[in-house]
PDB file of C-alpha atoms and ligand atoms in Angstrom:
ATOM      1  CA  MET A   1      -1.018  18.370  -0.591  1.00 98.00           C
ATOM      2  CA  ARG A   2       2.110  17.127   1.146  1.00 98.00           C
ATOM      3  CA  LEU A   3       2.664  13.401   0.714  1.00 99.00           C
ATOM      4  CA  GLY A   4       5.115  11.659   3.030  1.00 98.00           C
ATOM      5  CA  ILE A   5       6.597   8.337   2.024  1.00 98.00           C
ATOM      6  CA  ILE A   6       8.080   6.312   4.857  1.00 98.00           C
ATOM      7  CA  GLN A   7      10.561   3.542   4.065  1.00 98.00           C
ATOM      8  CA  THR A   8      11.412   1.428   7.104  1.00 98.00           C
ATOM      9  CA  SER A   9      13.743  -1.390   8.132  1.00 98.00           C
ATOM     10  CA  PRO A  10      11.589  -3.268  10.637  1.00 98.00           C
ATOM     11  CA  ALA A  11      12.903  -5.759  13.186  1.00 98.00           C
ATOM     12  CA  PHE A  12      10.781  -8.910  13.009  1.00 98.00           C
ATOM     13  CA  GLY A  13       8.201  -9.103  15.793  1.00 98.00           C
ATOM     14  CA  ASN A  14       9.418  -6.009  17.652  1.00 98.00           C
ATOM     15  CA  LYS A  15       6.443  -3.668  17.298  1.00 98.00           C
ATOM     16  CA  GLU A  16       7.706  -1.188  19.847  1.00 98.00           C
ATOM     17  CA  LYS A  17      11.044  -0.746  18.075  1.00 98.00           C
ATOM     18  CA  ASN A  18       9.305  -0.493  14.701  1.00 98.00           C
ATOM     19  CA  ARG A  19       6.891   2.172  15.930  1.00 98.00           C
ATOM     20  CA  GLY A  20       9.910   4.049  17.315  1.00 98.00           C
ATOM     21  CA  GLU A  21      11.675   3.889  13.944  1.00 98.00           C
ATOM     22  CA  ILE A  22       8.664   5.480  12.217  1.00 98.00           C
ATOM     23  CA  GLU A  23       8.432   8.196  14.875  1.00 98.00           C
ATOM     24  CA  GLN A  24      12.125   8.924  14.498  1.00 98.00           C
ATOM     25  CA  LEU A  25      12.051   8.972  10.667  1.00 98.00           C
ATOM     26  CA  THR A  26       9.180  11.469  10.667  1.00 98.00           C
ATOM     27  CA  ASP A  27      10.463  13.599  13.541  1.00 97.00           C
ATOM     28  CA  GLY A  28      10.259  17.303  12.606  1.00 97.00           C
ATOM     29  CA  LEU A  29       8.506  16.604   9.265  1.00 98.00           C
ATOM     30  CA  SER A  30       4.907  17.316   8.416  1.00 97.00           C
ATOM     31  CA  ALA A  31       2.624  15.874   5.752  1.00 98.00           C
ATOM     32  CA  ASP A  32      -1.087  15.646   5.014  1.00 98.00           C
ATOM     33  CA  LEU A  33      -0.852  11.931   4.236  1.00 98.00           C
ATOM     34  CA  TRP A  34       1.839   9.385   5.131  1.00 99.00           C
ATOM     35  CA  VAL A  35       2.260   6.093   3.299  1.00 99.00           C
ATOM     36  CA  MET A  36       4.049   3.335   5.225  1.00 98.00           C
ATOM     37  CA  PRO A  37       5.014  -0.226   4.217  1.00 98.00           C
ATOM     38  CA  GLU A  38       2.987  -3.440   4.281  1.00 98.00           C
ATOM     39  CA  LEU A  39       3.108  -5.312   7.660  1.00 98.00           C
ATOM     40  CA  ALA A  40       5.003  -2.280   8.907  1.00 98.00           C
ATOM     41  CA  LEU A  41       5.151  -3.134  12.612  1.00 98.00           C
ATOM     42  CA  THR A  42       5.445  -6.946  12.590  1.00 98.00           C
ATOM     43  CA  GLY A  43       7.865  -7.703   9.762  1.00 98.00           C
ATOM     44  CA  TYR A  44       7.029 -10.109   6.949  1.00 98.00           C
ATOM     45  CA  GLU A  45       8.490 -13.608   7.155  1.00 98.00           C
ATOM     46  CA  PHE A  46       6.250 -15.414   9.666  1.00 97.00           C
ATOM     47  CA  ARG A  47       7.353 -18.995  10.381  1.00 95.00           C
ATOM     48  CA  ASP A  48       3.821 -20.397  10.352  1.00 92.00           C
ATOM     49  CA  PRO A  49       0.158 -19.394  10.606  1.00 93.00           C
ATOM     50  CA  ALA A  50       0.312 -19.585  14.435  1.00 95.00           C
ATOM     51  CA  GLU A  51       3.047 -16.934  14.514  1.00 97.00           C
ATOM     52  CA  VAL A  52       0.965 -14.646  12.282  1.00 97.00           C
ATOM     53  CA  ARG A  53      -2.050 -15.128  14.564  1.00 97.00           C
ATOM     54  CA  ASP A  54      -0.001 -14.236  17.634  1.00 97.00           C
ATOM     55  CA  LEU A  55       1.268 -11.011  16.096  1.00 98.00           C
ATOM     56  CA  ALA A  56      -2.000 -10.086  14.347  1.00 98.00           C
ATOM     57  CA  GLU A  57      -4.370  -7.592  15.944  1.00 98.00           C
ATOM     58  CA  GLU A  58      -7.981  -6.641  15.814  1.00 98.00           C
ATOM     59  CA  VAL A  59      -8.920  -3.511  13.915  1.00 98.00           C
ATOM     60  CA  PRO A  60      -9.781  -0.999  15.336  1.00 97.00           C
ATOM     61  CA  TYR A  61      -9.227  -2.222  18.926  1.00 96.00           C
ATOM     62  CA  GLY A  62      -5.613  -3.397  18.607  1.00 98.00           C
ATOM     63  CA  ASP A  63      -2.615  -1.361  19.766  1.00 98.00           C
ATOM     64  CA  SER A  64      -1.309  -0.755  16.242  1.00 98.00           C
ATOM     65  CA  THR A  65      -4.503   0.937  15.045  1.00 98.00           C
ATOM     66  CA  ARG A  66      -4.612   3.019  18.219  1.00 98.00           C
ATOM     67  CA  TRP A  67      -0.961   3.963  17.790  1.00 98.00           C
ATOM     68  CA  LEU A  68      -1.489   5.007  14.150  1.00 98.00           C
ATOM     69  CA  ALA A  69      -4.563   7.073  15.020  1.00 98.00           C
ATOM     70  CA  ASP A  70      -2.556   8.846  17.748  1.00 98.00           C
ATOM     71  CA  PHE A  71       0.408   9.290  15.363  1.00 98.00           C
ATOM     72  CA  CYS A  72      -2.041  11.082  13.028  1.00 98.00           C
ATOM     73  CA  GLY A  73      -3.539  13.091  15.904  1.00 98.00           C
ATOM     74  CA  ASP A  74      -0.099  14.302  17.024  1.00 97.00           C
ATOM     75  CA  ARG A  75       0.751  15.383  13.480  1.00 97.00           C
ATOM     76  CA  ASN A  76      -2.715  16.507  12.361  1.00 97.00           C
ATOM     77  CA  SER A  77      -2.407  14.192   9.379  1.00 98.00           C
ATOM     78  CA  TRP A  78      -3.658  10.977   7.751  1.00 98.00           C
ATOM     79  CA  ALA A  79      -1.728   7.749   7.280  1.00 98.00           C
ATOM     80  CA  VAL A  80      -1.909   4.408   5.499  1.00 99.00           C
ATOM     81  CA  MET A  81      -0.111   1.457   7.071  1.00 99.00           C
ATOM     82  CA  GLY A  82      -0.037  -2.304   6.526  1.00 98.00           C
ATOM     83  CA  LEU A  83      -0.649  -4.701   9.425  1.00 98.00           C
ATOM     84  CA  ALA A  84      -1.628  -8.298  10.193  1.00 98.00           C
ATOM     85  CA  GLU A  85      -5.317  -8.216  11.091  1.00 98.00           C
ATOM     86  CA  ARG A  86      -7.133 -10.832  13.179  1.00 98.00           C
ATOM     87  CA  GLU A  87     -10.898 -11.133  13.043  1.00 98.00           C
ATOM     88  CA  GLY A  88     -12.210 -14.161  14.931  1.00 96.00           C
ATOM     89  CA  LYS A  89     -10.593 -17.213  13.307  1.00 95.00           C
ATOM     90  CA  HIS A  90      -9.449 -15.227  10.297  1.00 97.00           C
ATOM     91  CA  VAL A  91      -6.130 -13.447   9.632  1.00 98.00           C
ATOM     92  CA  PHE A  92      -5.729 -10.939   6.814  1.00 98.00           C
ATOM     93  CA  ASN A  93      -2.881  -8.920   5.316  1.00 98.00           C
ATOM     94  CA  THR A  94      -4.542  -5.530   5.757  1.00 98.00           C
ATOM     95  CA  ALA A  95      -3.901  -1.829   5.163  1.00 98.00           C
ATOM     96  CA  ILE A  96      -5.628   0.706   7.395  1.00 98.00           C
ATOM     97  CA  LEU A  97      -6.233   4.391   6.820  1.00 98.00           C
ATOM     98  CA  CYS A  98      -6.276   6.515   9.965  1.00 98.00           C
ATOM     99  CA  GLY A  99      -6.810  10.210  10.609  1.00 98.00           C
ATOM    100  CA  PRO A 100      -6.443  12.238  13.801  1.00 97.00           C
ATOM    101  CA  HIS A 101      -7.384   9.809  16.620  1.00 92.00           C
ATOM    102  CA  ARG A 102      -9.610   7.630  14.446  1.00 97.00           C
ATOM    103  CA  LEU A 103      -9.740   4.808  11.943  1.00 98.00           C
ATOM    104  CA  LEU A 104     -11.317   5.712   8.623  1.00 98.00           C
ATOM    105  CA  GLY A 105     -11.186   2.351   6.878  1.00 98.00           C
ATOM    106  CA  ARG A 106      -9.362  -0.794   5.888  1.00 98.00           C
ATOM    107  CA  TYR A 107      -8.504  -2.934   2.894  1.00 98.00           C
ATOM    108  CA  ARG A 108      -7.575  -6.640   2.970  1.00 98.00           C
ATOM    109  CA  LYS A 109      -5.034  -7.766   0.361  1.00 98.00           C
ATOM    110  CA  LEU A 110      -6.828  -9.569  -2.462  1.00 98.00           C
ATOM    111  CA  HIS A 111      -3.831 -11.087  -4.232  1.00 98.00           C
ATOM    112  CA  LEU A 112      -1.608 -12.916  -1.756  1.00 98.00           C
ATOM    113  CA  PHE A 113       2.009 -13.494  -2.741  1.00 98.00           C
ATOM    114  CA  ASP A 114       3.819 -16.827  -2.469  1.00 97.00           C
ATOM    115  CA  ALA A 115       4.031 -18.091   1.177  1.00 96.00           C
ATOM    116  CA  GLU A 116       1.414 -15.500   2.185  1.00 97.00           C
ATOM    117  CA  LEU A 117      -1.069 -17.958   0.702  1.00 97.00           C
ATOM    118  CA  GLU A 118      -0.458 -20.220   3.722  1.00 96.00           C
ATOM    119  CA  ARG A 119      -0.280 -17.406   6.262  1.00 96.00           C
ATOM    120  CA  PHE A 120      -3.303 -15.263   5.461  1.00 98.00           C
ATOM    121  CA  GLU A 121      -6.755 -15.548   4.051  1.00 98.00           C
ATOM    122  CA  PRO A 122      -7.381 -13.665   0.825  1.00 98.00           C
ATOM    123  CA  GLY A 123      -9.144 -10.344   1.226  1.00 98.00           C
ATOM    124  CA  ASN A 124     -12.925 -10.303   1.279  1.00 98.00           C
ATOM    125  CA  LEU A 125     -13.614  -6.565   0.937  1.00 98.00           C
ATOM    126  CA  PRO A 126     -13.892  -4.316  -2.134  1.00 98.00           C
ATOM    127  CA  LEU A 127     -10.974  -2.119  -3.176  1.00 98.00           C
ATOM    128  CA  PRO A 128     -11.750   1.121  -1.280  1.00 98.00           C
ATOM    129  CA  VAL A 129     -11.420   4.812  -2.100  1.00 98.00           C
ATOM    130  CA  PHE A 130     -11.625   7.410   0.693  1.00 98.00           C
ATOM    131  CA  ASP A 131     -12.352  11.089   0.145  1.00 98.00           C
ATOM    132  CA  LEU A 132     -10.099  13.014   2.543  1.00 98.00           C
ATOM    133  CA  GLY A 133     -11.172  16.409   1.222  1.00 98.00           C
ATOM    134  CA  PHE A 134      -7.694  17.242  -0.094  1.00 98.00           C
ATOM    135  CA  ALA A 135      -7.458  13.950  -2.073  1.00 98.00           C
ATOM    136  CA  ARG A 136      -9.386  10.806  -2.943  1.00 98.00           C
ATOM    137  CA  VAL A 137      -7.154   7.975  -1.809  1.00 99.00           C
ATOM    138  CA  GLY A 138      -7.398   4.348  -2.942  1.00 98.00           C
ATOM    139  CA  LEU A 139      -5.669   1.421  -1.242  1.00 99.00           C
ATOM    140  CA  MET A 140      -3.920  -1.635  -2.633  1.00 98.00           C
ATOM    141  CA  ILE A 141      -1.141  -3.753  -1.120  1.00 98.00           C
ATOM    142  CA  CYS A 142       2.139  -4.865  -2.674  1.00 98.00           C
ATOM    143  CA  PHE A 143       1.519  -7.857  -5.033  1.00 98.00           C
ATOM    144  CA  ASP A 144      -1.848  -6.372  -6.017  1.00 98.00           C
ATOM    145  CA  TRP A 145       0.314  -4.372  -8.468  1.00 98.00           C
ATOM    146  CA  ARG A 146       0.695  -7.513 -10.573  1.00 98.00           C
ATOM    147  CA  TYR A 147      -3.045  -7.341 -11.304  1.00 98.00           C
ATOM    148  CA  PRO A 148      -3.676  -4.188 -13.337  1.00 98.00           C
ATOM    149  CA  GLU A 149      -7.360  -4.653 -12.484  1.00 98.00           C
ATOM    150  CA  ALA A 150      -6.651  -3.467  -8.918  1.00 98.00           C
ATOM    151  CA  ALA A 151      -5.299  -0.042  -9.900  1.00 98.00           C
ATOM    152  CA  ARG A 152      -7.921   0.242 -12.668  1.00 98.00           C
ATOM    153  CA  THR A 153     -10.747  -0.524 -10.248  1.00 98.00           C
ATOM    154  CA  LEU A 154      -9.486   2.113  -7.798  1.00 98.00           C
ATOM    155  CA  THR A 155      -9.270   4.598 -10.682  1.00 98.00           C
ATOM    156  CA  LEU A 156     -12.812   3.803 -11.825  1.00 98.00           C
ATOM    157  CA  ARG A 157     -13.938   4.387  -8.220  1.00 98.00           C
ATOM    158  CA  GLY A 158     -12.441   7.859  -8.315  1.00 98.00           C
ATOM    159  CA  ALA A 159      -9.000   7.508  -6.700  1.00 99.00           C
ATOM    160  CA  GLN A 160      -6.632  10.371  -7.492  1.00 99.00           C
ATOM    161  CA  LEU A 161      -3.837   8.796  -5.473  1.00 99.00           C
ATOM    162  CA  ILE A 162      -3.228   5.091  -4.863  1.00 99.00           C
ATOM    163  CA  ALA A 163      -1.481   4.425  -1.559  1.00 99.00           C
ATOM    164  CA  HIS A 164       0.445   1.181  -1.946  1.00 98.00           C
ATOM    165  CA  PRO A 165       2.064  -0.244   1.214  1.00 98.00           C
ATOM    166  CA  SER A 166       4.605  -2.845   0.112  1.00 98.00           C
ATOM    167  CA  ASN A 167       7.220  -5.385   1.182  1.00 98.00           C
ATOM    168  CA  LEU A 168       8.774  -5.945  -2.233  1.00 98.00           C
ATOM    169  CA  VAL A 169      11.271  -8.752  -2.693  1.00 97.00           C
ATOM    170  CA  ALA A 170      11.609  -8.397  -6.483  1.00 91.00           C
ATOM    171  CA  PRO A 171      12.901  -5.274  -8.240  1.00 88.00           C
ATOM    172  CA  TYR A 172      10.199  -4.885 -10.924  1.00 93.00           C
ATOM    173  CA  CYS A 173       7.345  -3.155  -9.178  1.00 97.00           C
ATOM    174  CA  GLN A 174       8.885   0.271  -8.753  1.00 97.00           C
ATOM    175  CA  ALA A 175       9.427   0.552 -12.538  1.00 97.00           C
ATOM    176  CA  ALA A 176       6.029  -1.007 -13.288  1.00 98.00           C
ATOM    177  CA  MET A 177       4.318   1.709 -11.247  1.00 98.00           C
ATOM    178  CA  VAL A 178       5.169   4.098 -14.089  1.00 98.00           C
ATOM    179  CA  THR A 179       2.848   2.047 -16.300  1.00 98.00           C
ATOM    180  CA  ARG A 180       0.118   1.688 -13.646  1.00 98.00           C
ATOM    181  CA  ALA A 181       0.181   5.479 -13.117  1.00 98.00           C
ATOM    182  CA  LEU A 182       0.243   6.267 -16.841  1.00 98.00           C
ATOM    183  CA  GLU A 183      -2.503   3.853 -17.921  1.00 98.00           C
ATOM    184  CA  ASN A 184      -4.831   5.238 -15.225  1.00 98.00           C
ATOM    185  CA  ARG A 185      -3.530   8.813 -15.000  1.00 98.00           C
ATOM    186  CA  VAL A 186      -3.311   8.591 -11.202  1.00 98.00           C
ATOM    187  CA  PHE A 187      -0.635   9.226  -8.593  1.00 99.00           C
ATOM    188  CA  ILE A 188       0.845   6.115  -7.023  1.00 98.00           C
ATOM    189  CA  ALA A 189       2.796   6.113  -3.755  1.00 98.00           C
ATOM    190  CA  THR A 190       4.568   2.802  -3.125  1.00 98.00           C
ATOM    191  CA  GLY A 191       5.898   2.719   0.447  1.00 98.00           C
ATOM    192  CA  ASN A 192       8.384  -0.138   0.589  1.00 98.00           C
ATOM    193  CA  ARG A 193      10.853  -1.459   3.193  1.00 98.00           C
ATOM    194  CA  VAL A 194      14.534  -2.357   3.178  1.00 98.00           C
ATOM    195  CA  GLY A 195      16.612  -4.983   4.979  1.00 98.00           C
ATOM    196  CA  HIS A 196      16.642  -8.784   5.203  1.00 97.00           C
ATOM    197  CA  GLU A 197      14.700 -11.481   7.006  1.00 98.00           C
ATOM    198  CA  HIS A 198      16.096 -15.004   7.357  1.00 97.00           C
ATOM    199  CA  ARG A 199      13.466 -16.930   9.319  1.00 95.00           C
ATOM    200  CA  ALA A 200      11.412 -19.529   7.419  1.00 89.00           C
ATOM    201  CA  GLY A 201      14.150 -21.472   5.637  1.00 91.00           C
ATOM    202  CA  ARG A 202      14.965 -18.769   3.108  1.00 94.00           C
ATOM    203  CA  LYS A 203      16.593 -15.357   3.118  1.00 96.00           C
ATOM    204  CA  LEU A 204      14.458 -12.513   1.859  1.00 97.00           C
ATOM    205  CA  HIS A 205      15.919  -9.219   0.703  1.00 98.00           C
ATOM    206  CA  PHE A 206      13.546  -6.243   0.554  1.00 98.00           C
ATOM    207  CA  THR A 207      14.268  -3.881  -2.308  1.00 98.00           C
ATOM    208  CA  GLY A 208      13.475  -0.399  -0.933  1.00 98.00           C
ATOM    209  CA  GLY A 209      13.365   2.213  -3.681  1.00 98.00           C
ATOM    210  CA  SER A 210       9.946   3.493  -2.586  1.00 98.00           C
ATOM    211  CA  VAL A 211       8.463   5.689  -5.296  1.00 98.00           C
ATOM    212  CA  VAL A 212       5.897   8.369  -5.984  1.00 98.00           C
ATOM    213  CA  VAL A 213       4.817   8.443  -9.644  1.00 98.00           C
ATOM    214  CA  ASN A 214       2.551  11.113 -11.139  1.00 98.00           C
ATOM    215  CA  PRO A 215      -0.231  10.762 -13.760  1.00 98.00           C
ATOM    216  CA  GLU A 216       2.283  11.577 -16.517  1.00 98.00           C
ATOM    217  CA  GLY A 217       4.253   8.481 -15.507  1.00 98.00           C
ATOM    218  CA  GLU A 218       7.081  10.606 -14.090  1.00 98.00           C
ATOM    219  CA  THR A 219       8.830   9.303 -10.988  1.00 98.00           C
ATOM    220  CA  MET A 220       8.666  12.327  -8.673  1.00 98.00           C
ATOM    221  CA  THR A 221      10.829  10.762  -5.993  1.00 98.00           C
ATOM    222  CA  ARG A 222      12.604   7.453  -5.390  1.00 98.00           C
ATOM    223  CA  LEU A 223      14.068   6.509  -2.041  1.00 98.00           C
ATOM    224  CA  ASP A 224      17.286   4.631  -1.332  1.00 98.00           C
ATOM    225  CA  GLU A 225      17.535   0.879  -1.978  1.00 97.00           C
ATOM    226  CA  LYS A 226      19.195   0.085   1.364  1.00 97.00           C
ATOM    227  CA  LYS A 227      18.447   2.872   3.816  1.00 98.00           C
ATOM    228  CA  ALA A 228      15.387   3.512   5.969  1.00 98.00           C
ATOM    229  CA  GLU A 229      14.297   7.065   5.209  1.00 98.00           C
ATOM    230  CA  CYS A 230      11.334   9.381   4.844  1.00 98.00           C
ATOM    231  CA  ARG A 231      10.613  12.033   2.245  1.00 98.00           C
ATOM    232  CA  VAL A 232       7.790  14.547   1.925  1.00 98.00           C
ATOM    233  CA  ILE A 233       6.840  15.932  -1.479  1.00 98.00           C
ATOM    234  CA  GLU A 234       4.147  18.264  -2.727  1.00 98.00           C
ATOM    235  CA  ILE A 235       1.593  16.876  -5.188  1.00 98.00           C
ATOM    236  CA  ASP A 236      -1.571  18.271  -6.764  1.00 98.00           C
ATOM    237  CA  PRO A 237      -4.094  15.387  -6.701  1.00 98.00           C
ATOM    238  CA  THR A 238      -6.433  17.239  -9.113  1.00 98.00           C
ATOM    239  CA  GLN A 239      -3.949  16.494 -11.918  1.00 98.00           C
ATOM    240  CA  ALA A 240      -5.357  12.961 -11.775  1.00 98.00           C
ATOM    241  CA  ASP A 241      -8.834  14.246 -12.708  1.00 98.00           C
ATOM    242  CA  ASN A 242      -7.669  14.796 -16.277  1.00 98.00           C
ATOM    243  CA  LYS A 243      -7.990  11.402 -17.943  1.00 98.00           C
ATOM    244  CA  LEU A 244      -7.045  12.603 -21.420  1.00 98.00           C
ATOM    245  CA  ALA A 245      -4.089  10.793 -22.964  1.00 97.00           C
ATOM    246  CA  THR A 246      -4.607  12.999 -26.033  1.00 97.00           C
ATOM    247  CA  PRO A 247      -7.380  15.564 -26.632  1.00 98.00           C
ATOM    248  CA  ARG A 248      -9.405  12.722 -28.212  1.00 98.00           C
ATOM    249  CA  ASN A 249      -8.446   9.837 -25.940  1.00 98.00           C
ATOM    250  CA  HIS A 250     -10.167   9.754 -22.559  1.00 98.00           C
ATOM    251  CA  LEU A 251      -8.638   6.725 -20.854  1.00 98.00           C
ATOM    252  CA  LEU A 252     -11.814   5.640 -19.078  1.00 98.00           C
ATOM    253  CA  LYS A 253     -14.443   6.627 -21.638  1.00 98.00           C
ATOM    254  CA  GLY A 254     -12.361   4.859 -24.288  1.00 98.00           C
ATOM    255  CA  MET A 255     -12.558   1.504 -22.523  1.00 98.00           C
ATOM    256  CA  ARG A 256     -14.238  -1.356 -24.381  1.00 97.00           C
ATOM    257  CA  PRO A 257     -15.280  -3.605 -21.484  1.00 95.00           C
ATOM    258  CA  GLU A 258     -17.691  -5.557 -23.660  1.00 92.00           C
ATOM    259  CA  PHE A 259     -14.627  -7.047 -25.379  1.00 92.00           C
ATOM    260  CA  TYR A 260     -12.561  -7.815 -22.265  1.00 92.00           C
ATOM    261  CA  LEU A 261     -12.312 -11.178 -20.495  1.00 85.00           C
ATOM    262  CA  GLN A 262     -14.472 -12.925 -23.060  1.00 80.00           C
ATOM    263  CA  LYS A 263     -13.639 -16.160 -24.775  1.00 80.00           C
ATOM    264  CA  PRO A 264     -12.865 -15.602 -28.449  1.00 76.00           C
ATOM    265  CA  GLU A 265     -15.526 -17.153 -30.672  1.00 76.00           C
ATOM    266  CA  GLU A 266     -14.675 -20.677 -31.866  1.00 68.00           C
TER     267      GLU A 266
HETATM  268  C1  ACM B 301       4.469  -8.880  -1.647  1.00 77.09           C
HETATM  269  O1  ACM B 301       3.302  -8.871  -2.044  1.00 77.09           O
HETATM  270  N1  ACM B 301       4.768  -8.606  -0.394  1.00 77.09           N
HETATM  271  C2  ACM B 301       5.575  -9.176  -2.574  1.00 77.09           C
END
């Protein structure tokens, strides 16, 4: 399959401009699945919960979901994108998966990072895996990487590829994805953003360097640290079906869950 990784430089609050940037970055390219950043159309550094609410949208009836479904329809492809989701009184940091002219599903970030804890509610849905026919795709969002349980859960649910929309402000995740990919023998596509936001009393720098890592822990591609760009690479998702670290070590069958997360005996 062809996997397209889209690294953007969004302008805070300007959804129209940010949609245009994605259309321009992907112009003339084709992919089966695109992975875009977290909060791709709004930007990240909301001043307060009211600002998040104003920019958040319902899924699937908001403009951003409709736009992504049409983006996929125009390109006969699938795409994962982060957005601020509003549902009644609740606001979530969400990733949606769309295909040609339709929404397939959503995931709400379970592990909120830093000031996100005041801006969003923690996710209340299971970590999802979608079978697209050409790949089984799991979703997690940015700081979820710091909890190995997220990638492991997606692997146990059958993901061959983990799509990982991100707005990374620290430089560790891209390297850590080698470990997440290796320990689960899955592909990981981290779609990050670049640029700065100076809005809520601090200046945030987003670290770019979006990566695709394969089940051998090899970084297949790494994007620029400063530039918005898009790259399409070919991957074979079935490589992730082999869970053997050695002929005798099946990574999942070798788990010893009965000994995990238990208090040692006094
Ligand atoms: C993050 O979770 N956006 C760092």
